[in-house]
CSV table of C-alpha atoms in Angstrom, one decimal:
chain,number,residue,atom,x,y,z
W,175,MET,CA,23.3,48.3,73.2
W,176,ALA,CA,22.8,52.0,73.0
W,177,ASP,CA,24.4,55.4,72.9
W,178,GLN,CA,24.1,56.6,76.5
W,179,SER,CA,26.3,57.0,79.6
W,180,LEU,CA,25.9,56.3,83.3
W,181,PRO,CA,26.2,58.7,86.2
W,182,LYS,CA,29.3,58.8,88.3
W,183,ALA,CA,29.8,56.4,91.2
W,184,ARG,CA,28.7,57.5,94.7
W,185,THR,CA,31.4,59.0,96.9
W,186,PRO,CA,33.2,56.4,98.9
W,187,ARG,CA,32.7,56.4,102.7
W,188,PRO,CA,35.7,56.4,105.0
W,189,ALA,CA,36.7,53.3,106.9
W,190,PRO,CA,35.4,52.9,110.5
W,191,ALA,CA,37.7,54.6,112.9
W,192,GLU,CA,37.5,51.7,115.4
W,193,ALA,CA,39.2,49.5,112.9
W,194,GLU,CA,42.4,51.5,113.1
W,195,ALA,CA,42.5,51.0,116.9
W,196,ALA,CA,42.8,47.2,116.7
W,197,PRO,CA,45.6,45.6,118.8
W,198,ALA,CA,48.9,45.2,116.9
W,199,ASP,CA,48.8,41.4,117.3
W,200,ALA,CA,45.3,41.0,116.0
W,201,GLY,CA,44.6,39.0,112.8
W,202,ILE,CA,44.1,40.9,109.6
W,203,SER,CA,40.3,41.0,109.1
W,204,ARG,CA,38.4,42.6,106.3
W,205,ARG,CA,37.3,45.3,108.7
W,206,ARG,CA,40.8,46.1,109.8
W,207,LEU,CA,42.1,46.1,106.3
W,208,LEU,CA,39.4,48.6,105.3
W,209,GLY,CA,40.6,50.9,108.1
W,210,THR,CA,44.3,50.8,107.1
W,211,ALA,CA,43.7,51.1,103.4
W,212,GLY,CA,41.6,54.2,104.0
W,213,ALA,CA,44.8,56.1,104.9
W,214,THR,CA,46.1,55.8,101.3
W,215,GLY,CA,43.0,57.4,99.8
W,216,LEU,CA,39.6,56.3,98.6
W,217,VAL,CA,38.8,55.1,95.1
W,218,LEU,CA,36.6,57.1,92.9
W,219,GLY,CA,34.9,54.4,90.8
W,220,THR,CA,34.4,55.0,87.1
W,221,ALA,CA,31.0,55.8,85.8
W,222,GLY,CA,29.3,53.2,83.7
W,223,THR,CA,27.4,53.4,80.4
W,224,ALA,CA,24.7,52.0,78.4
W,225,VAL,CA,26.6,49.4,76.7
W,226,GLY,CA,28.9,48.9,79.6
W,227,TYR,CA,30.6,52.1,79.5
W,228,ALA,CA,31.5,55.1,81.5
W,229,ALA,CA,30.5,58.7,81.5
W,230,ALA,CA,33.4,61.1,82.3
W,231,PRO,CA,33.3,62.3,85.9
W,232,THR,CA,35.5,65.2,86.9
W,233,GLU,CA,37.5,63.6,89.8
W,234,ALA,CA,40.9,62.2,89.2
W,235,ALA,CA,41.3,58.4,89.2
W,236,ALA,CA,42.6,56.9,92.5
W,237,PRO,CA,45.3,54.3,92.5
W,238,LEU,CA,44.2,50.7,92.1
W,239,THR,CA,45.7,49.9,95.5
W,240,SER,CA,42.8,51.8,97.1
W,241,LEU,CA,40.0,50.0,95.3
W,242,GLY,CA,39.0,47.9,98.3
W,243,THR,CA,38.0,50.8,100.4
W,244,ASP,CA,35.1,52.0,98.3
W,245,ARG,CA,31.8,51.1,99.8
W,246,ALA,CA,28.1,51.2,98.6
W,247,MET,CA,25.3,51.2,101.1
W,248,PHE,CA,22.7,48.4,101.3
W,249,HIS,CA,19.9,50.4,102.9
W,250,GLY,CA,18.4,53.3,101.1
W,251,LYS,CA,15.6,54.7,98.9
W,252,HIS,CA,16.6,52.6,96.0
W,253,GLN,CA,18.5,49.3,95.8
W,254,PRO,CA,22.2,49.5,95.2
W,255,GLY,CA,23.6,48.5,91.8
W,256,ILE,CA,21.3,50.8,89.7
W,257,THR,CA,22.8,54.3,89.8
W,258,ASP,CA,26.3,53.2,91.1
W,259,GLY,CA,29.2,53.4,88.6
W,260,LEU,CA,30.1,50.3,86.7
W,261,GLN,CA,32.1,47.7,88.6
W,262,ALA,CA,35.0,45.7,87.2
W,263,ARG,CA,33.4,42.3,87.8
W,264,GLY,CA,29.8,41.1,87.8
W,265,HIS,CA,27.7,38.0,88.2
W,266,LEU,CA,24.1,37.6,87.2
W,267,ILE,CA,22.2,34.7,88.6
W,268,ALA,CA,18.5,33.6,88.3
W,269,PHE,CA,16.7,31.2,90.6
W,270,ASP,CA,13.5,29.2,90.5
W,271,LEU,CA,11.7,28.5,93.7
W,272,ALA,CA,11.9,24.8,94.6
W,273,ALA,CA,8.8,22.5,94.3
W,274,GLY,CA,6.5,23.2,97.2
W,275,ALA,CA,8.2,26.5,98.2
W,276,GLY,CA,5.8,29.4,98.3
W,277,ARG,CA,5.3,32.8,99.8
W,278,LYS,CA,6.6,31.9,103.3
W,279,GLU,CA,9.8,30.3,102.0
W,280,ALA,CA,10.3,33.2,99.6
W,281,ALA,CA,10.0,35.7,102.5
W,282,ALA,CA,12.5,33.7,104.6
W,283,LEU,CA,14.9,33.6,101.6
W,284,LEU,CA,14.8,37.3,100.9
W,285,ARG,CA,15.3,38.0,104.6
W,286,ARG,CA,18.5,35.8,104.5
W,287,TRP,CA,19.7,37.3,101.3
W,288,SER,CA,19.2,40.9,102.5
W,289,GLU,CA,21.2,40.3,105.7
W,290,THR,CA,24.0,38.6,103.7
W,291,ALA,CA,24.0,41.5,101.2
W,292,ARG,CA,24.1,44.1,104.1
W,293,ARG,CA,27.1,42.4,105.7
W,294,LEU,CA,29.1,41.7,102.6
W,295,MET,CA,28.6,45.2,101.2
W,296,ALA,CA,30.0,46.6,104.6
W,297,GLY,CA,33.1,44.4,104.2
W,298,GLU,CA,32.0,41.9,106.8
W,299,PRO,CA,31.9,38.1,106.5
W,300,SER,CA,28.5,36.4,106.0
W,301,ALA,CA,26.7,35.4,109.1
W,302,HIS,CA,27.0,31.6,108.6
W,303,ASP,CA,29.7,29.4,107.2
W,304,ASP,CA,31.7,32.2,105.5
W,305,THR,CA,34.1,30.8,102.9
W,306,ASP,CA,36.9,33.3,103.7
W,307,VAL,CA,37.4,33.9,100.0
W,308,ALA,CA,37.3,37.7,100.6
W,309,ARG,CA,38.8,37.6,104.1
W,310,ASP,CA,41.6,40.1,103.2
W,311,ALA,CA,39.6,42.5,101.1
W,312,GLY,CA,37.5,45.6,101.8
W,313,PRO,CA,34.0,46.1,100.3
W,314,SER,CA,35.5,46.9,96.8
W,315,SER,CA,32.3,48.7,95.7
W,316,LEU,CA,30.2,45.5,96.2
W,317,THR,CA,26.5,45.9,95.3
W,318,ILE,CA,23.9,43.1,95.4
W,319,THR,CA,20.5,43.7,93.8
W,320,PHE,CA,17.3,41.6,93.9
W,321,GLY,CA,14.4,41.3,91.5
W,322,PHE,CA,11.3,39.2,90.9
W,323,GLY,CA,10.3,37.6,87.6
W,324,HIS,CA,6.9,37.1,86.1
W,325,SER,CA,6.6,33.5,87.3
W,326,PHE,CA,7.4,34.4,90.9
W,327,PHE,CA,3.9,35.8,91.5
W,328,GLY,CA,2.1,32.6,90.5
W,329,ARG,CA,4.4,30.4,92.6
W,330,THR,CA,3.8,32.5,95.7
W,331,GLY,CA,0.0,33.1,95.2
W,332,LEU,CA,0.6,36.8,94.6
W,333,GLU,CA,-0.8,37.1,91.1
W,334,LYS,CA,-2.9,40.1,92.1
W,335,GLN,CA,0.2,42.0,93.1
W,336,ARG,CA,2.0,41.3,89.8
W,337,PRO,CA,2.7,44.6,87.9
W,338,THR,CA,1.3,45.0,84.4
W,339,ALA,CA,4.8,46.4,83.5
W,340,LEU,CA,6.1,42.9,84.1
W,341,ASP,CA,4.1,41.4,81.2
W,342,PRO,CA,6.4,39.3,79.0
W,343,LEU,CA,8.4,41.2,76.4
W,344,PRO,CA,7.3,40.9,72.8
W,345,GLU,CA,9.4,38.8,70.3
W,346,PHE,CA,12.0,40.7,68.2
W,347,SER,CA,13.5,39.7,64.9
W,348,SER,CA,17.0,39.7,66.3
W,349,ASP,CA,16.0,37.2,69.1
W,350,HIS,CA,17.6,33.7,69.1
W,351,LEU,CA,16.7,33.0,72.7
W,352,ASP,CA,17.7,30.1,74.8
W,353,LYS,CA,14.8,29.5,77.2
W,354,ASN,CA,17.0,27.7,79.7
W,355,ARG,CA,19.0,30.9,80.1
W,356,SER,CA,16.1,33.3,80.2
W,357,ASN,CA,13.7,34.6,82.8
W,358,GLY,CA,13.4,33.0,86.3
W,359,ASP,CA,11.4,33.5,89.5
W,360,LEU,CA,14.2,35.5,91.2
W,361,TRP,CA,17.1,37.5,89.9
W,362,VAL,CA,20.3,38.7,91.6
W,363,GLN,CA,22.8,41.1,90.2
W,364,ILE,CA,26.3,41.2,91.9
W,365,GLY,CA,29.0,43.7,91.1
W,366,ALA,CA,32.3,44.6,92.7
W,367,ASN,CA,35.7,46.1,91.7
W,368,ASP,CA,37.5,42.9,92.9
W,369,ALA,CA,36.9,39.5,91.3
W,370,LEU,CA,37.2,37.6,94.6
W,371,VAL,CA,34.8,39.9,96.4
W,372,ALA,CA,32.3,39.4,93.6
W,373,PHE,CA,32.7,35.6,93.6
W,374,HIS,CA,32.5,35.5,97.4
W,375,ALA,CA,29.1,37.3,97.2
W,376,LEU,CA,27.9,34.9,94.5
W,377,ARG,CA,28.8,31.9,96.5
W,378,ALA,CA,27.1,33.3,99.6
W,379,ILE,CA,23.9,34.0,97.8
W,380,GLN,CA,23.9,30.5,96.3
W,381,LYS,CA,24.4,28.9,99.7
W,382,ASP,CA,21.7,31.0,101.3
W,383,ALA,CA,19.2,29.7,98.8
W,384,GLY,CA,19.5,26.3,100.4
W,385,SER,CA,16.5,24.1,99.6
W,386,ALA,CA,14.2,27.1,98.9
W,387,ALA,CA,15.4,27.8,95.4
W,388,ARG,CA,17.6,26.3,92.7
W,389,VAL,CA,19.8,28.0,90.2
W,390,ARG,CA,18.2,28.5,86.7
W,391,TRP,CA,21.1,30.2,85.0
W,392,GLN,CA,24.2,32.2,85.9
W,393,MET,CA,26.4,34.5,83.8
W,394,ASN,CA,29.7,36.3,84.4
W,395,GLY,CA,30.8,39.7,83.2
W,396,PHE,CA,33.5,42.4,83.5
W,397,ASN,CA,34.3,46.0,82.8
W,398,ARG,CA,37.4,48.1,82.8
W,399,SER,CA,38.8,48.5,86.3
W,400,PRO,CA,38.6,52.0,87.8
W,401,GLY,CA,42.0,53.7,87.5
W,402,ALA,CA,43.1,51.6,84.5
W,403,THR,CA,43.1,54.8,82.3
W,404,ALA,CA,45.0,58.0,82.7
W,405,HIS,CA,41.7,59.8,83.6
W,406,PRO,CA,38.1,58.7,84.0
W,407,MET,CA,36.4,58.4,80.6
W,408,THR,CA,33.7,56.7,78.7
W,409,ALA,CA,34.8,53.1,78.3
W,410,ARG,CA,34.9,51.0,75.2
W,411,ASN,CA,32.9,47.9,74.4
W,412,LEU,CA,34.3,44.7,72.9
W,413,MET,CA,33.8,46.1,69.5
W,414,GLY,CA,36.3,48.9,70.4
W,415,GLN,CA,33.8,51.7,70.3
W,416,ILE,CA,33.4,54.3,72.9
W,417,ASP,CA,29.8,53.8,74.0
W,418,GLY,CA,27.5,55.4,76.5
W,419,THR,CA,27.6,59.1,75.9
W,420,ARG,CA,23.9,59.7,76.2
W,421,ASN,CA,22.8,57.7,79.2
W,422,PRO,CA,20.4,59.7,81.4
W,423,LYS,CA,22.0,61.3,84.4
W,424,PRO,CA,20.7,61.8,87.9
W,425,SER,CA,21.2,65.6,87.5
W,426,GLU,CA,18.5,65.7,84.8
W,427,PRO,CA,15.2,66.9,86.2
W,428,ASP,CA,13.2,63.9,84.8
W,429,PHE,CA,15.7,61.2,85.7
W,430,ASP,CA,13.7,59.7,88.6
W,431,GLN,CA,10.5,59.8,86.5
W,432,ARG,CA,12.2,57.8,83.7
W,433,ILE,CA,14.0,55.3,85.9
W,434,PHE,CA,12.0,54.7,89.1
W,435,VAL,CA,8.4,53.9,90.0
W,436,PRO,CA,6.8,57.0,91.6
W,437,GLU,CA,5.2,56.9,95.1
W,438,LYS,CA,1.8,57.0,93.5
W,439,GLY,CA,2.6,54.4,91.0
W,440,GLU,CA,1.2,50.9,90.7
W,441,PRO,CA,1.6,48.6,92.5
W,442,VAL,CA,2.4,50.4,95.7
W,443,TRP,CA,5.0,47.8,96.8
W,444,MET,CA,7.1,48.9,93.7
W,445,THR,CA,7.4,52.5,95.0
W,446,ASN,CA,11.0,53.7,94.3
W,447,GLY,CA,11.7,50.5,92.5
W,448,SER,CA,12.7,49.9,88.8
W,449,TYR,CA,12.4,47.3,86.1
W,450,ALA,CA,15.4,45.6,84.7
W,451,VAL,CA,15.6,44.1,81.2
W,452,VAL,CA,18.5,41.6,81.0
W,453,ARG,CA,19.7,40.4,77.6
W,454,ARG,CA,22.8,38.3,76.7
W,455,ILE,CA,23.9,39.9,73.4
W,456,ARG,CA,26.6,38.0,71.5
W,457,MET,CA,28.8,40.2,69.4
W,458,LEU,CA,29.9,38.6,66.1
W,459,LEU,CA,33.4,39.9,66.4
W,460,ASP,CA,35.0,38.1,63.5
W,461,ASP,CA,32.5,39.7,61.1
W,462,TRP,CA,32.8,43.1,62.8
W,463,GLU,CA,36.6,43.1,62.8
W,464,LYS,CA,36.6,42.6,59.0
W,465,LEU,CA,35.1,46.0,58.5
W,466,SER,CA,37.3,49.0,58.0
W,467,VAL,CA,37.3,51.7,60.7
W,468,LYS,CA,35.3,53.9,58.4
W,469,ALA,CA,32.7,51.2,57.9
W,470,GLN,CA,32.5,50.5,61.7
W,471,GLU,CA,32.0,54.3,62.3
W,472,ASP,CA,29.1,54.4,59.8
W,473,VAL,CA,27.4,51.5,61.6
W,474,ILE,CA,27.6,53.2,64.9
W,475,GLY,CA,27.4,56.9,63.8
W,476,ARG,CA,30.3,58.0,66.0
W,477,ARG,CA,34.1,58.2,65.5
W,478,LYS,CA,36.0,55.2,66.9
W,479,SER,CA,38.9,57.3,68.2
W,480,ASP,CA,37.0,59.6,70.6
W,481,GLY,CA,33.3,58.8,70.4
W,482,ALA,CA,32.3,62.1,68.8
W,483,ALA,CA,29.3,62.1,66.4
W,484,LEU,CA,30.2,61.8,62.7
W,485,SER,CA,28.6,65.3,62.3
W,486,GLY,CA,31.6,66.8,64.2
W,487,GLY,CA,32.6,68.2,67.6
W,488,THR,CA,33.5,66.3,70.7
W,489,GLU,CA,32.0,63.2,72.4
W,490,THR,CA,29.3,65.3,74.1
W,491,THR,CA,28.5,67.6,71.1
W,492,ALA,CA,24.9,67.2,70.0
W,493,MET,CA,24.6,65.1,66.9
W,494,ASP,CA,23.5,67.0,63.8
W,495,LEU,CA,21.1,64.5,62.2
W,496,GLU,CA,20.5,66.7,59.1
W,497,LYS,CA,24.2,67.4,58.2
W,498,THR,CA,25.2,66.2,54.7
W,499,ASP,CA,28.5,65.8,52.9
W,500,SER,CA,29.6,67.4,49.6
W,501,GLN,CA,27.6,64.8,47.7
W,502,GLY,CA,24.4,65.4,49.7
W,503,ASN,CA,24.6,62.2,51.7
W,504,LEU,CA,23.8,62.2,55.4
W,505,VAL,CA,27.0,62.3,57.5
W,506,VAL,CA,25.3,60.2,60.1
W,507,PRO,CA,23.8,57.3,58.1
W,508,ILE,CA,20.0,56.9,58.4
W,509,ASN,CA,20.5,53.4,59.9
W,510,ALA,CA,23.3,54.3,62.3
W,511,HIS,CA,22.9,52.8,65.7
W,512,ALA,CA,23.5,56.1,67.5
W,513,ARG,CA,20.8,57.8,65.4
W,514,ILE,CA,18.2,55.2,65.9
W,515,THR,CA,18.6,54.9,69.7
W,516,ARG,CA,18.4,58.6,70.5
W,517,PRO,CA,15.6,59.4,72.9
W,518,ASP,CA,14.4,62.3,70.7
W,519,GLN,CA,14.0,59.8,67.9
W,520,ASN,CA,11.9,57.5,70.1
W,521,GLY,CA,9.3,59.7,71.7
W,522,GLY,CA,11.6,60.4,74.7
W,523,ALA,CA,12.0,56.7,75.5
W,524,ALA,CA,15.1,56.3,77.7
W,525,MET,CA,16.8,53.7,79.8
W,526,LEU,CA,19.7,53.7,82.2
W,527,ARG,CA,22.0,51.1,80.9
W,528,ARG,CA,24.5,49.4,83.3
W,529,PRO,CA,25.8,46.3,81.7
W,530,PHE,CA,28.9,44.0,81.8
W,531,SER,CA,30.9,42.6,78.9
W,532,PHE,CA,31.4,38.8,78.8
W,533,HIS,CA,33.7,36.3,77.2
W,534,ASP,CA,32.9,32.7,77.7
W,535,GLY,CA,35.6,31.0,75.7
W,536,ILE,CA,36.2,30.2,72.0
W,537,ASP,CA,34.2,27.6,70.1
W,538,PRO,CA,35.7,24.7,68.1
W,539,ASP,CA,35.7,26.9,65.0
W,540,GLY,CA,37.8,29.5,66.7
W,541,VAL,CA,34.9,32.0,67.1
W,542,PRO,CA,34.8,33.9,70.5
W,543,ASP,CA,31.6,33.6,72.5
W,544,ALA,CA,31.8,37.2,73.7
W,545,GLY,CA,29.6,40.2,73.9
W,546,LEU,CA,27.4,42.1,76.3
W,547,LEU,CA,25.3,41.3,79.4
W,548,PHE,CA,22.9,44.1,78.6
W,549,ILE,CA,21.1,45.5,81.7
W,550,CYS,CA,18.8,48.5,81.5
W,551,TRP,CA,16.7,50.2,84.1
W,552,GLN,CA,13.4,52.1,83.6
W,553,ALA,CA,10.2,53.0,85.3
W,554,ASP,CA,8.2,51.1,82.7
W,555,PRO,CA,9.8,48.8,80.0
W,556,LEU,CA,6.8,49.4,77.7
W,557,ARG,CA,7.9,53.0,77.6
W,558,GLY,CA,11.6,52.4,77.8
W,559,PHE,CA,13.2,49.2,76.3
W,560,VAL,CA,10.3,48.0,74.1
W,561,PRO,CA,9.8,51.0,71.7
W,562,VAL,CA,13.6,51.4,71.2
W,563,GLN,CA,14.1,47.7,70.5
W,564,ARG,CA,11.2,47.6,68.1
W,565,LYS,CA,12.8,50.5,66.2
W,566,LEU,CA,16.2,48.8,66.2
W,567,ASP,CA,14.5,45.7,64.7
W,568,ARG,CA,13.3,47.7,61.7
W,569,GLY,CA,16.7,48.8,60.4
W,570,ASP,CA,19.6,49.1,62.8
W,571,ALA,CA,22.9,48.7,60.9
W,572,LEU,CA,24.4,47.0,64.0
W,573,SER,CA,21.9,44.2,64.0
W,574,GLN,CA,23.8,42.0,61.6
W,575,PHE,CA,26.8,42.0,64.0
W,576,ILE,CA,24.9,41.0,67.2
W,577,ARG,CA,22.6,38.3,68.3
W,578,HIS,CA,20.3,38.3,71.4
W,579,GLU,CA,20.7,34.9,73.0
W,580,SER,CA,18.8,35.2,76.3
W,581,SER,CA,16.4,37.6,77.9
W,582,GLY,CA,14.7,38.4,81.2
W,583,LEU,CA,12.5,41.1,82.7
W,584,PHE,CA,12.5,41.6,86.5
W,585,ALA,CA,10.6,43.9,88.9
W,586,VAL,CA,13.2,45.3,91.3
W,587,PRO,CA,11.5,46.8,94.4
W,588,GLY,CA,12.8,49.9,96.2
W,589,GLY,CA,15.5,49.8,98.7
W,590,ALA,CA,15.1,48.3,102.2
W,591,ALA,CA,15.0,50.6,105.2
W,592,GLU,CA,17.0,49.8,108.3
W,593,GLY,CA,15.5,46.6,109.9
W,594,GLU,CA,13.7,45.6,106.7
W,595,TYR,CA,14.5,43.2,103.9
W,596,VAL,CA,14.1,43.7,100.1
W,597,GLY,CA,10.6,42.8,99.0
W,598,GLN,CA,9.1,42.9,102.5
W,599,LYS,CA,6.2,45.1,101.4
W,600,LEU,CA,5.2,42.6,98.8
W,601,LEU,CA,5.7,39.4,100.8
W,602,GLU,CA,4.2,40.7,104.0
W,603,GLY,CA,1.8,43.3,102.7
């Protein structure tokens, strides 16, 4: 969790013109629906944040009825699902290659997955045995993102191509990790603004794995739907706090340097890629909700009502770390979460956070199993996630109200060009 916001979602593309020319008696396909829905206006997806939570773009929110028309592109310099705005529904799933499967089988799998992702993100059915779950929907901002875990390289005989940035994360004092829900050979992130579209993609990816890979773990998440508020705004997490004000933005001159591997980086196959740290962070909501609003604000370092720093101003006003009250006490407590996570307090370390909230039911004692599927992106986790988390370990006031229950680190290669599949430079290089 952290005090930063995401960039705004990419501009939706208009529906194909040929879809509008379909015969009047034709069945209603996803492609046709995309064309007709486009006449009512395109959705402007909300921007996301560090802890699941949106930066405030300037465009007016579009009606929910137009959500299906928004489309992200599969091919590009970077994979989708990194700088796109937060989506309303998400699925994270990790796979291990099956016994006997190696580089050849992995290449065939990534080829299948890439084609499925391209089709589904365009609002088309999958190539084989489509389930029709999303038959009546448009793309709904669907993004599908693929990554490789540390163990993938040993299983495929590609140890020499394994990045040093993919070395296992160190242990942290707040970790209570379930190894069965951590790591994995392959990782897939799915996001969409419609739950059925997201599930349809999840099912298609699972089916495509066939005998080449088996599911290691799978998690489900959600965010506020675009258009649910009177105007686009930084969203709230399950603790009720506005969170995500200081996420790095693509407009900043050093954004690419912080988030993506440069062309001259190592290894070459990771050019334009990024590293994703994935953590299931449970929020101890019963304990949190016993605190007064003032106590909650002191833990975070920001006002609960509008996200402004306790030192004053608006949400985007710079935090005054030296300001004191009439008794000489720091207005923003020394152990406040927002103070500790500031890049200028961590040698410039920064991550692009793009997570989902989760709620997996209530245990027999009536305690909600809820929190954050934390996902952060950086050019090098040793310069991004690790130093910030180490500092949080040493005295973050929020630590007693959260618990890290699973963890993973994945190398996410750059986007696939037309005619290519994700990871082709690694698997065929």
